[in-house]
CSV table of C-alpha atoms and ligand atoms in Angstrom, one decimal:
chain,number,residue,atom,x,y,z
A,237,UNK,CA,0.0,0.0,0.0
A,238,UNK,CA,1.7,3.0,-1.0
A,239,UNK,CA,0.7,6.6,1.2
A,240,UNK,CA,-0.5,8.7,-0.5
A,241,UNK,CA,-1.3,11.3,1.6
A,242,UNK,CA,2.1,11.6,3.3
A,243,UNK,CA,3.8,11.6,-0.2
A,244,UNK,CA,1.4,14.5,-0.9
A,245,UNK,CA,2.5,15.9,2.1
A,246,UNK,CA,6.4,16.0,1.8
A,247,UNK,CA,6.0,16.4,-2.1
A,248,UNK,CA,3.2,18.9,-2.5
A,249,UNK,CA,1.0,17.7,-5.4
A,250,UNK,CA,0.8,17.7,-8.8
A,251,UNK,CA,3.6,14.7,-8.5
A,252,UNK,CA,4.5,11.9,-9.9
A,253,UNK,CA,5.2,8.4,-8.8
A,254,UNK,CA,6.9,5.5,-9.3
A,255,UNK,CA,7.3,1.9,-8.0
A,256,UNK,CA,10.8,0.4,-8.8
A,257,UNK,CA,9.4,-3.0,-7.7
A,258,UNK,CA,6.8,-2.9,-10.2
A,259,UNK,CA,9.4,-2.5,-12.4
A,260,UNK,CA,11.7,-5.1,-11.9
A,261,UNK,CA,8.9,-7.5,-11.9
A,262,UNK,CA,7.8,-6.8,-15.2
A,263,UNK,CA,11.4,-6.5,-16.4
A,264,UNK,CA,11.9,-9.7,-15.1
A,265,UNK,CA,8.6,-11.4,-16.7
A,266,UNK,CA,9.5,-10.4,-19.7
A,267,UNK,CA,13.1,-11.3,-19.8
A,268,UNK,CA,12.0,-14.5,-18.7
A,269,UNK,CA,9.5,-14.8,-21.6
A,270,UNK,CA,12.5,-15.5,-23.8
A,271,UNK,CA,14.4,-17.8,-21.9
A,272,UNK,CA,16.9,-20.1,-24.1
A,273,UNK,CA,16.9,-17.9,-26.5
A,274,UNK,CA,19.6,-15.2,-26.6
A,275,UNK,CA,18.0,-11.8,-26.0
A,276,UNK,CA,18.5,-8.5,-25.4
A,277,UNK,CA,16.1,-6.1,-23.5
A,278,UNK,CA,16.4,-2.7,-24.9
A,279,UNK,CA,14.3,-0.3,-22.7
A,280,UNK,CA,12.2,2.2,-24.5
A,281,UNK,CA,13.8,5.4,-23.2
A,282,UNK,CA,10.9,7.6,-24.1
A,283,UNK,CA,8.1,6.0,-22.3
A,284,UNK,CA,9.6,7.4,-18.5
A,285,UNK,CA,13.1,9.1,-19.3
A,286,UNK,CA,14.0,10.1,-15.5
A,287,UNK,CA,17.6,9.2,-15.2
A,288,UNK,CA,17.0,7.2,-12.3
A,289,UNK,CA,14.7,5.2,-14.1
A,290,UNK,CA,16.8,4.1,-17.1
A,291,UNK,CA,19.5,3.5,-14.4
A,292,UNK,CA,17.1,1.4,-12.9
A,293,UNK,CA,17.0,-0.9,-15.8
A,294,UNK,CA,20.4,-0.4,-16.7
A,295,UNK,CA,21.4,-2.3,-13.0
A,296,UNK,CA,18.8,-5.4,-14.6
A,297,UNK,CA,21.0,-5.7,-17.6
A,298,UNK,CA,18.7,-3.9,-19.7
A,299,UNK,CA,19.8,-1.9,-22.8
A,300,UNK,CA,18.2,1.1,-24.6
A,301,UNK,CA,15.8,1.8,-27.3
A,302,UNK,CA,16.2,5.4,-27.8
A,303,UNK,CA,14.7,8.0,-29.9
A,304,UNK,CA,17.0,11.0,-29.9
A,305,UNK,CA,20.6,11.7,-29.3
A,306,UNK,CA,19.2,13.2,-26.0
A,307,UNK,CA,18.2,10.2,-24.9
A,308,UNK,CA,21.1,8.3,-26.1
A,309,UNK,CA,23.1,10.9,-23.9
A,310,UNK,CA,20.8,9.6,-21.2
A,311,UNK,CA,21.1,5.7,-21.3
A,312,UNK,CA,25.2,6.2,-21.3
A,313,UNK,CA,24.4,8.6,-18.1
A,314,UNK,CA,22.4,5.8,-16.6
A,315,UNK,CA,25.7,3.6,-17.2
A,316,UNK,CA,23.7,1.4,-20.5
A,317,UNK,CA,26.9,0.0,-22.0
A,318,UNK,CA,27.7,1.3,-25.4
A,319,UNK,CA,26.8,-2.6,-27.0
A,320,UNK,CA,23.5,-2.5,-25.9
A,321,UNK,CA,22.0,1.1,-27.0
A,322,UNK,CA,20.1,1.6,-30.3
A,323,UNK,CA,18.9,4.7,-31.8
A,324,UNK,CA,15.8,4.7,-33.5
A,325,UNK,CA,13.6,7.4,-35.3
A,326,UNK,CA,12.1,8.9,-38.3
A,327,UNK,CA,14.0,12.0,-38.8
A,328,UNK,CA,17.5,11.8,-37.5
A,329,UNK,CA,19.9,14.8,-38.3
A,330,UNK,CA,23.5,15.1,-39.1
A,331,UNK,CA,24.6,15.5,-35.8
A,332,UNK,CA,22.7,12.9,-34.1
A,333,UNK,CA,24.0,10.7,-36.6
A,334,UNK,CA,27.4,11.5,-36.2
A,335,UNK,CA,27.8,11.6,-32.4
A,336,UNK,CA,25.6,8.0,-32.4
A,337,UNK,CA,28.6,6.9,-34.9
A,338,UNK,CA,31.6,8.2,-32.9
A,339,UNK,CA,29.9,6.8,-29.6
A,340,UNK,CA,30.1,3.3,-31.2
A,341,UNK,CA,26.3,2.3,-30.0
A,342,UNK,CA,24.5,-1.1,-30.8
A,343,UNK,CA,23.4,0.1,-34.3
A,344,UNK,CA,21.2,2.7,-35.7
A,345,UNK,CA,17.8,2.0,-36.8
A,346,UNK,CA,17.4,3.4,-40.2
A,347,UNK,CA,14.3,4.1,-41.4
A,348,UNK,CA,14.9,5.1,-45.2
A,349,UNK,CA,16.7,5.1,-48.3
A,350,UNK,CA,17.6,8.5,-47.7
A,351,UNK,CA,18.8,8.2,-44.2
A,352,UNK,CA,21.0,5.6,-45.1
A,353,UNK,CA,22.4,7.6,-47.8
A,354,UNK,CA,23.0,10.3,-45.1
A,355,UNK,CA,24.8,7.5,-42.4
A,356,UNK,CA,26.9,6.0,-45.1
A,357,UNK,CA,28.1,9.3,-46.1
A,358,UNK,CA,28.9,10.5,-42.6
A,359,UNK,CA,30.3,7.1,-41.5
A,360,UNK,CA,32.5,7.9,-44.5
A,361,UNK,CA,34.0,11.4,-42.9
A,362,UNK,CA,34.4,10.0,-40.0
A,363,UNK,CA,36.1,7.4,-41.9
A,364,UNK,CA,33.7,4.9,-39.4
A,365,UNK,CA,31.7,1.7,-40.6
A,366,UNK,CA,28.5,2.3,-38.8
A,367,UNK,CA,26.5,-0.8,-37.3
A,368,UNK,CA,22.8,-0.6,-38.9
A,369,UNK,CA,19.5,-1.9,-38.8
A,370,UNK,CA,17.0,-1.5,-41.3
A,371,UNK,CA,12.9,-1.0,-39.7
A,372,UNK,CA,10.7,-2.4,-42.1
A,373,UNK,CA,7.1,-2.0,-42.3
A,374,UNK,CA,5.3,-4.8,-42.3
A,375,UNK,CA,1.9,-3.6,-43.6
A,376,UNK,CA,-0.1,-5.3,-40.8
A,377,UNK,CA,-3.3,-3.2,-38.9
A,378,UNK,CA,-1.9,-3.7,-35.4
A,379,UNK,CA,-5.6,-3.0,-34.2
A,380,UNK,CA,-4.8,-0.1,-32.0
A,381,UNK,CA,-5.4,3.7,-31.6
A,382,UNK,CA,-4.2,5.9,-35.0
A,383,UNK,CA,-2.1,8.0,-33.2
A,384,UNK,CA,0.1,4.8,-32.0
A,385,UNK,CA,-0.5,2.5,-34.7
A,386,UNK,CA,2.7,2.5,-36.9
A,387,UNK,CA,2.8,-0.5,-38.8
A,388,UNK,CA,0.8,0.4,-41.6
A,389,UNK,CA,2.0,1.9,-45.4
A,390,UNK,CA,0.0,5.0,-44.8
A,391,UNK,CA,2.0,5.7,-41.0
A,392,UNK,CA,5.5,7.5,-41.6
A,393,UNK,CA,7.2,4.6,-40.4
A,394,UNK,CA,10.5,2.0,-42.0
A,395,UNK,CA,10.1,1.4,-45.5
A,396,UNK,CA,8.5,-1.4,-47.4
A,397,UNK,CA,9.7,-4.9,-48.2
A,398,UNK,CA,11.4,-4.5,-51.9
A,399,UNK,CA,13.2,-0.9,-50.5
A,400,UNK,CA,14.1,-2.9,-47.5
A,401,UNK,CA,15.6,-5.5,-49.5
A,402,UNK,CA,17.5,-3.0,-52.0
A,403,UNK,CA,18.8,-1.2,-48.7
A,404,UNK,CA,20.3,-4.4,-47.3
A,405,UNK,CA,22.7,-5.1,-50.4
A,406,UNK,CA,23.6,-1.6,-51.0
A,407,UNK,CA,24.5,-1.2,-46.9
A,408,UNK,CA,26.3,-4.7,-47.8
A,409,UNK,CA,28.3,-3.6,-51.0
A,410,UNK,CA,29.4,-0.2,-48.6
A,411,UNK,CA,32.5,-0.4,-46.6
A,412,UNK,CA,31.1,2.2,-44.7
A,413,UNK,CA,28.1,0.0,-43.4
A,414,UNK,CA,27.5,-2.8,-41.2
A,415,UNK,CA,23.9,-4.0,-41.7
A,416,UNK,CA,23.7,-6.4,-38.5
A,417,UNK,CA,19.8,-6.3,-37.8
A,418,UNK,CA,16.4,-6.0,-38.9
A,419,UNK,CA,13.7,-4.1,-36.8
A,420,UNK,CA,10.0,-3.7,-36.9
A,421,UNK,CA,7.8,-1.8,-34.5
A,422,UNK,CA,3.9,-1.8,-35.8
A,423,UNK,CA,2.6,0.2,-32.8
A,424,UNK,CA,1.8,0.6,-29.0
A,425,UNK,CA,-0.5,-1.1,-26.6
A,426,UNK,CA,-1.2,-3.6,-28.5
A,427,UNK,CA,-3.6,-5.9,-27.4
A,428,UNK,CA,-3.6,-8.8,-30.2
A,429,UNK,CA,-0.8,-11.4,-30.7
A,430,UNK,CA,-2.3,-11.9,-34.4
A,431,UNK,CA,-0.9,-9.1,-36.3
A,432,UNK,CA,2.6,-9.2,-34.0
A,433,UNK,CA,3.7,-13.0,-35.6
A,434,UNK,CA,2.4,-12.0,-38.7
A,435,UNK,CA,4.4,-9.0,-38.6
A,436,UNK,CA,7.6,-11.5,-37.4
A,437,UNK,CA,6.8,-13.8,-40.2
A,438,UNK,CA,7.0,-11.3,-42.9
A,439,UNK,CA,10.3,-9.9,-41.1
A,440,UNK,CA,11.6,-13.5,-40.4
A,441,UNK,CA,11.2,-14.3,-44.1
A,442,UNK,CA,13.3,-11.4,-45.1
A,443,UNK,CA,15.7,-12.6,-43.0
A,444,UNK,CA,15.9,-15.5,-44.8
A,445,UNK,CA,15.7,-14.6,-48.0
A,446,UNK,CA,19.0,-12.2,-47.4
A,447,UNK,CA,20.2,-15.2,-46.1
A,448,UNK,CA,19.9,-16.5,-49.3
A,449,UNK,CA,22.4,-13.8,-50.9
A,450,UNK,CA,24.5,-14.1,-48.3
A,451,UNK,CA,23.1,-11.2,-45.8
A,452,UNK,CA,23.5,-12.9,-42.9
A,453,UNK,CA,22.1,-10.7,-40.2
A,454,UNK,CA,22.6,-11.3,-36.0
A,455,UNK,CA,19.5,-9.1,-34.8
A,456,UNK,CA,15.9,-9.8,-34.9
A,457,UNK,CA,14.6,-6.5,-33.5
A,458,UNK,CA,10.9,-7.0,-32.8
A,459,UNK,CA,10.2,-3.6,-31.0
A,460,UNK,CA,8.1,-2.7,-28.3
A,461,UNK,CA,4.3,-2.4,-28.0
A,462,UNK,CA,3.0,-4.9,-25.6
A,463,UNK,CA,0.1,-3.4,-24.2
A,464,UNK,CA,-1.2,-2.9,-20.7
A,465,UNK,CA,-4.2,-2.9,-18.7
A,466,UNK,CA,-5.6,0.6,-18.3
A,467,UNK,CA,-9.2,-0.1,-17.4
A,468,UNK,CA,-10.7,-3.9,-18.4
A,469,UNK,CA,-8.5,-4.7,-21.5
A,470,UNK,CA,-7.2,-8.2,-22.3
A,471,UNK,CA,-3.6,-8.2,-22.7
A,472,UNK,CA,-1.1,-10.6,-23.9
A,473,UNK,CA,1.1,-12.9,-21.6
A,474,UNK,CA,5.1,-11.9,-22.5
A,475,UNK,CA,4.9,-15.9,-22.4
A,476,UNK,CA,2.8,-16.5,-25.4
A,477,UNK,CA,4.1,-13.0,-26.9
A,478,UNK,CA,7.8,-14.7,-26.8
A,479,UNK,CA,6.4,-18.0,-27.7
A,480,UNK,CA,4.7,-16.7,-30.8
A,481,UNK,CA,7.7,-14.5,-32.1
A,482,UNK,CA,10.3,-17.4,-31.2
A,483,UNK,CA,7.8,-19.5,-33.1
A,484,UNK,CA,8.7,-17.2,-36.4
A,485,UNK,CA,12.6,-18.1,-35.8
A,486,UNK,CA,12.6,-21.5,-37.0
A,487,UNK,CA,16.2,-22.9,-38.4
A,488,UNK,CA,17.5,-19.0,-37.6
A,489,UNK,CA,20.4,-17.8,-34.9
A,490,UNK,CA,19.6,-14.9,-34.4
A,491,UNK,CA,19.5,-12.2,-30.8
A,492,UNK,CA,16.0,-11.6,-30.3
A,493,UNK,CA,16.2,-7.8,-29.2
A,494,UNK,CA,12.6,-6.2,-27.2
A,495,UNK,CA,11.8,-2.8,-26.6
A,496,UNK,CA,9.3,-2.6,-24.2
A,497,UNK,CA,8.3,0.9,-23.2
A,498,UNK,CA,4.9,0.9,-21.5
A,499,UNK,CA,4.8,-2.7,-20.7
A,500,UNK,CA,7.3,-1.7,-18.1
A,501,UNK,CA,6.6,1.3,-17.0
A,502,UNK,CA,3.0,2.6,-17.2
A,503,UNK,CA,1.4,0.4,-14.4
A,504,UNK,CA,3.7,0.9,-12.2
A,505,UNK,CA,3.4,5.1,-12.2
A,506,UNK,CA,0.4,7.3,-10.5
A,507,UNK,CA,0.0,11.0,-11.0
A,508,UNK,CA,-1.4,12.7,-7.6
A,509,UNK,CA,-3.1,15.7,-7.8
A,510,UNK,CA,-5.0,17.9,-5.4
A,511,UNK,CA,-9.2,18.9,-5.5
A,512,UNK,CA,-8.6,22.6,-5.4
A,513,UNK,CA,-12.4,23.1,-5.5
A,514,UNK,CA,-15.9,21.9,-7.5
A,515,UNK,CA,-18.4,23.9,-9.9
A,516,UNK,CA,-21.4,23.3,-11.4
A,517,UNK,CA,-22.0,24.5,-15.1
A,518,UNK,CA,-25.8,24.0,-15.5
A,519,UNK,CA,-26.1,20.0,-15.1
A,520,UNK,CA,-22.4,19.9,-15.3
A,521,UNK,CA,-20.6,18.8,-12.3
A,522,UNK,CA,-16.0,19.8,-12.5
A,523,UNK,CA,-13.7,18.6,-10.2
A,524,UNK,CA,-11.3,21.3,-10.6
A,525,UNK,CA,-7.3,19.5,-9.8
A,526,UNK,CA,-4.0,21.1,-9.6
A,527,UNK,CA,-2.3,19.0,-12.1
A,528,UNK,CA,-3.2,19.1,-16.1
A,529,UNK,CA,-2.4,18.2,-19.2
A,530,UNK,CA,0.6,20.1,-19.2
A,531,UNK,CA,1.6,17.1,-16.8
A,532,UNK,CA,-0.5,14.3,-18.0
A,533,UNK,CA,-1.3,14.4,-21.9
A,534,UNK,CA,-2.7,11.3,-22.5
A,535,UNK,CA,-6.4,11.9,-21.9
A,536,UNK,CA,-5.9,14.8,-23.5
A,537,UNK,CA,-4.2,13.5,-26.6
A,538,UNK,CA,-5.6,10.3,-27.4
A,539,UNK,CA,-8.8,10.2,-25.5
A,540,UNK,CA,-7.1,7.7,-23.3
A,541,UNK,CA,-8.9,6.5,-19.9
A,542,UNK,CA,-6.6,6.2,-16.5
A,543,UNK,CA,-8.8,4.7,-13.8
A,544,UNK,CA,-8.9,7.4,-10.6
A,545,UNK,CA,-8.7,6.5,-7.2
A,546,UNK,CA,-10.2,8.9,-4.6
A,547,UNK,CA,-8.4,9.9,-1.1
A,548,UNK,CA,-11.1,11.6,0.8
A,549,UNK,CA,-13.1,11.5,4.4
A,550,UNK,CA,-16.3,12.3,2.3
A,551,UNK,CA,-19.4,9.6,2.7
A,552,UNK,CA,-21.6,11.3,-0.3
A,553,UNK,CA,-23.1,9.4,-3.0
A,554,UNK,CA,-20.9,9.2,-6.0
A,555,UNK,CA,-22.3,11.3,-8.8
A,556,UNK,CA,-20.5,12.0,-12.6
A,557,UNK,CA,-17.9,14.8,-12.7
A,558,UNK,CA,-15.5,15.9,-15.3
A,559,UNK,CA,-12.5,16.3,-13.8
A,560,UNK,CA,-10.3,19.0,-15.4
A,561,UNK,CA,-7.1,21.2,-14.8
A,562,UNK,CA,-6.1,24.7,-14.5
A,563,UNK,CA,-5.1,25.2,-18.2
A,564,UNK,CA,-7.4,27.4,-20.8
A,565,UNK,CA,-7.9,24.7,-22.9
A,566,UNK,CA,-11.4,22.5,-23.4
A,567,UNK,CA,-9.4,19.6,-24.0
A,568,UNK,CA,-7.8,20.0,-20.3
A,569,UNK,CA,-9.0,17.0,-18.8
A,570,UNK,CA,-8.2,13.6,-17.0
A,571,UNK,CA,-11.7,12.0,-17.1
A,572,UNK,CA,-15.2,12.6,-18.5
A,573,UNK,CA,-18.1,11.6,-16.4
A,574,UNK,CA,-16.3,9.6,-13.9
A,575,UNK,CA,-18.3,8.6,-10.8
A,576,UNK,CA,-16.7,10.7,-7.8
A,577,UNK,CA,-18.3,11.7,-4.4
A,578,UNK,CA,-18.4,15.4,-3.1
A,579,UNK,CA,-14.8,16.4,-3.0
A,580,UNK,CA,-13.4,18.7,-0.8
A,581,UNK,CA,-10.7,21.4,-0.9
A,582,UNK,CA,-7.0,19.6,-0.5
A,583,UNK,CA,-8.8,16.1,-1.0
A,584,UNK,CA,-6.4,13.9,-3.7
A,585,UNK,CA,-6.8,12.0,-6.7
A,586,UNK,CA,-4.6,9.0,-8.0
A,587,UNK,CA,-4.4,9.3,-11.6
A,588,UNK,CA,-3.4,5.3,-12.1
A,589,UNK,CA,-1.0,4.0,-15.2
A,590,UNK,CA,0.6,7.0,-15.1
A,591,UNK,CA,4.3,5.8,-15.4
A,592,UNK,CA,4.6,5.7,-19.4
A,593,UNK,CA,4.2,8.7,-21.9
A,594,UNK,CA,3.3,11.0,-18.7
A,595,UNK,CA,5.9,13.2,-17.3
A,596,UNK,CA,8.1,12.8,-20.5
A,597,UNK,CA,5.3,14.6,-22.6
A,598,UNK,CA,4.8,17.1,-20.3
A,599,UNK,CA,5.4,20.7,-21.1
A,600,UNK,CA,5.7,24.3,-19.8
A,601,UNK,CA,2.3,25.4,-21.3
A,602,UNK,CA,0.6,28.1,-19.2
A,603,UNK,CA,3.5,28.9,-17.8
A,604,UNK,CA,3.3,26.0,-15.1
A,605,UNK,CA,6.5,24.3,-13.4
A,606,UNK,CA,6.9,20.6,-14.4
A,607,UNK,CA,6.0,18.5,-11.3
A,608,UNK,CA,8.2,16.6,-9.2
A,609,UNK,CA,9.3,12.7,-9.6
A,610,UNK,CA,9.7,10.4,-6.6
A,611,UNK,CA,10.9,6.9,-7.0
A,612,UNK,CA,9.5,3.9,-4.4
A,613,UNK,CA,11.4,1.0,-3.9
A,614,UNK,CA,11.7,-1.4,-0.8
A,615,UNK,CA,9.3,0.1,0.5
A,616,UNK,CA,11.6,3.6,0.6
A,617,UNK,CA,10.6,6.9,-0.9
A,618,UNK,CA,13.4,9.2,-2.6
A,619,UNK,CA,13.2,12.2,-4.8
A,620,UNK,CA,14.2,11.8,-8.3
A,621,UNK,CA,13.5,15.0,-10.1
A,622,UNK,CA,13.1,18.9,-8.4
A,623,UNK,CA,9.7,20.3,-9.4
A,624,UNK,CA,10.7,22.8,-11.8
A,625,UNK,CA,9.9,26.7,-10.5
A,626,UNK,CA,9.6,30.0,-12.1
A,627,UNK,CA,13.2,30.6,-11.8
A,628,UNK,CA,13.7,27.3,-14.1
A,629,UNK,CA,10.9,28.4,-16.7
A,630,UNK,CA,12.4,31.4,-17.4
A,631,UNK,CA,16.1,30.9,-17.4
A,632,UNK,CA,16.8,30.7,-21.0
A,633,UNK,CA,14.9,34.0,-21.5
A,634,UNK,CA,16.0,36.3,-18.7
A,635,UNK,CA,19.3,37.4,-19.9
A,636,UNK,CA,17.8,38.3,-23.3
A,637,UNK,CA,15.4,40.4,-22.1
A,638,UNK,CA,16.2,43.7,-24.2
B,928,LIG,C1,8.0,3.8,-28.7
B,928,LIG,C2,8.8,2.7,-29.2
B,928,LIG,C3,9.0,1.6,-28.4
B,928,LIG,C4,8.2,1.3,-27.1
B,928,LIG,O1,6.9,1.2,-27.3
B,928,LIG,P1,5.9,0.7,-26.1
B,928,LIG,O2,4.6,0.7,-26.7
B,928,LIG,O3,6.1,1.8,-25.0
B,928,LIG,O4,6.4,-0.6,-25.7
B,928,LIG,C5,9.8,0.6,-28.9
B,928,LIG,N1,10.5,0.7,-30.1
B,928,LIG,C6,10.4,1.8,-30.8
B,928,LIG,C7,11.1,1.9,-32.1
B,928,LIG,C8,9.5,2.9,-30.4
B,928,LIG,O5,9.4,3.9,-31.2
């Protein structure tokens, strides 16, 4: 049982938090999953970035999935060896490309003809051969939300089969390229195992049909995506998720490498936040809550549900609120008729599943701090991030105040 109240307390709300044990266990779940198989976890970097949470991971022998060169610079800050850090992304510039080069990582994901094009050529300067994967899109509906479907020819995502293919033998013929892996990603919180082997199929047949021409690749790079349980969803076991990609591998050696953003993260976060008072807006009932979407996107962005749990002394019959933030925005909300009871001033809400894609897409919007980070493990509370203050907000502006 985690307390609330005194967290709120020492931390002052909006704040976020985190259970480290919650963590490991899912780490460990999934890392079992694979078992007699040679695999590499590669944490998703973008789904909770805190330093102390990537370190976390690093200490399990996980690896990084990352998305910029900022978070690169994060995972080797967390102490993620060099040899387990990939770089991933749609639009990667010369500079990112460059430093991942120089900083000898895992390989770099590319994700087109001309981005390969642009890492040969600066591989070349650096007079480098630079480790790379190519992310191909299978074509498959991975049945989830649009915004984080990605697996499909009309998402900006990898490239298709044939330009795949073509990329593989000109990285080959390059001595300026090391084509070492293969990578798809077809979306997040995926709920179905169906379109996730088919996906591994199609890869897995690539594989072998480079094979063929004597492309013989070491890393099967089947993403992240596994999805969680928010509200009632049916998820997939990492036991039959492995199971069914392993299944794909037949007559192949080949390091199965995961990225798992969410799967590890999202359950085990909660966003607190303070009643600061209710209204009524003709039959509408507002709980109005310190923290918004400048702290907690998700609702906001993709509709998405977080169940709410209620820390109150009140005894009233639950009735339907919205319950919305302090930012001049319509879409500044955390939940739409949700059954709540009278709420008082200073009274908190648990905003559960809050650990992935929360604090990292937060922003500055309205002028409002980022809130603090606290990190729970053994049963032992400890501060991982400062809530940000006006002082911080303003710093990169103050001295160029004409
Ligand atoms: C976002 C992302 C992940 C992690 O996705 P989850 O749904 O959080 O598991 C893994 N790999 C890549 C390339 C990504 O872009």
């Amino acid at each position: 049982m985690i307390n609330f109240k005194e967290l709120a307390n020492e931390h002052k709300t909006p704040l976020y938090i985190y259970d480290l044990d919650y963590m490991t266990k899912q780490y460990g779940d999934l890392k079992d999953a694979f078992k007699g198989r040679k695999s590499i976890m590669a944490y998703a970097v973008k789904s909770n970035s805190n330093l102390s949470i990537v370190k976390h991971f690093a200490d399990l022998g996980s690896g990084a999935d990352c998305v910029s060169i900022g978070e690169v610079r994060r995972a080797f800050l967390a102490g993620v060896p060099a040899y387990k850090i990939i770089f991933s992304g749609v639009g990667k510039s010369d500079d990112e490309i460059r430093e991942a080069i120089e900083k000898d990582i895992l390989y770099i994901n590319v994700e087109s003809e001309a981005e390969l094009g642009r890492v040969e050529l600066i591989a070349k300067e650096l007079n480098s051969t630079s480790r790379i994967s190519i992310r191909v899109n299978p074509n498959i509906d991975p049945q989830t939300h649009p915004y984080i479907s990605t697996g499909l020819h009309d998402n900006k995502f990898g490239v298709e089969l044939d330009t795949a293919k073509r990329m593989y033998i000109r990285a080959n013929n390059s001595q300026y390229l090391d084509p070492v892996g293969i990578h798809f990603h077809i979306g997040s919180q995926l709920t179905e195992l169906k379109p996730i082997y088919e996906s591994a199929e199609i890869v897995a047949d690539l594989v072998r049909s480079l094979s063929n021409i004597k492309i013989e690749l070491k890393f099967f790079d089947i993403g992240g995506g596994l999805g969680v349980k928010y509200d009632d969803e049916i998820t997939i076991a990492p036991y039959d998720y492995a199971q069914a990609i392993l299944g794909t591998l037949k007559g192949l050696d080949l390091t199965v490498i995961c990225e798992p953003g969410r799967f590890l993260t999202a359950n085990a976060g909660y966003f607190l936040t303070k009643v600061l008072y209710e209204k009524q807006n003709g039959a509408k009932r507002f709980v109005v809550v310190d923290g918004a979407m400048n702290d907690l996107l998700r609702p906001s962005l993709y509709n998405a549900y977080h169940k709410i749990e209620v820390i109150t002394d009140s005894e009233s019959e639950l009735s339907k609120a919205d319950v919305v933030g302090p930012v001049c925005e319509s879409g500044d909300f955390f939940a739409k008729d949700y059954q709540l009871p009278v709420l008082e001033h200073n009274d908190l809400l648990v905003v559960h599943s809050a650990g992935a894609y929360g604090f990292g897409m937060g922003s500055n919007y309205n002028t409002r701090g980022r809130s603090a980070e606290v990190a729970l493990e053994d049963g032992k509370a400890r501060l991982i991030r400062k809530r940000e203050n006006f002082e911080d907000l303003i710093a990169l502006e103050k001295d160029l105040l004409v």
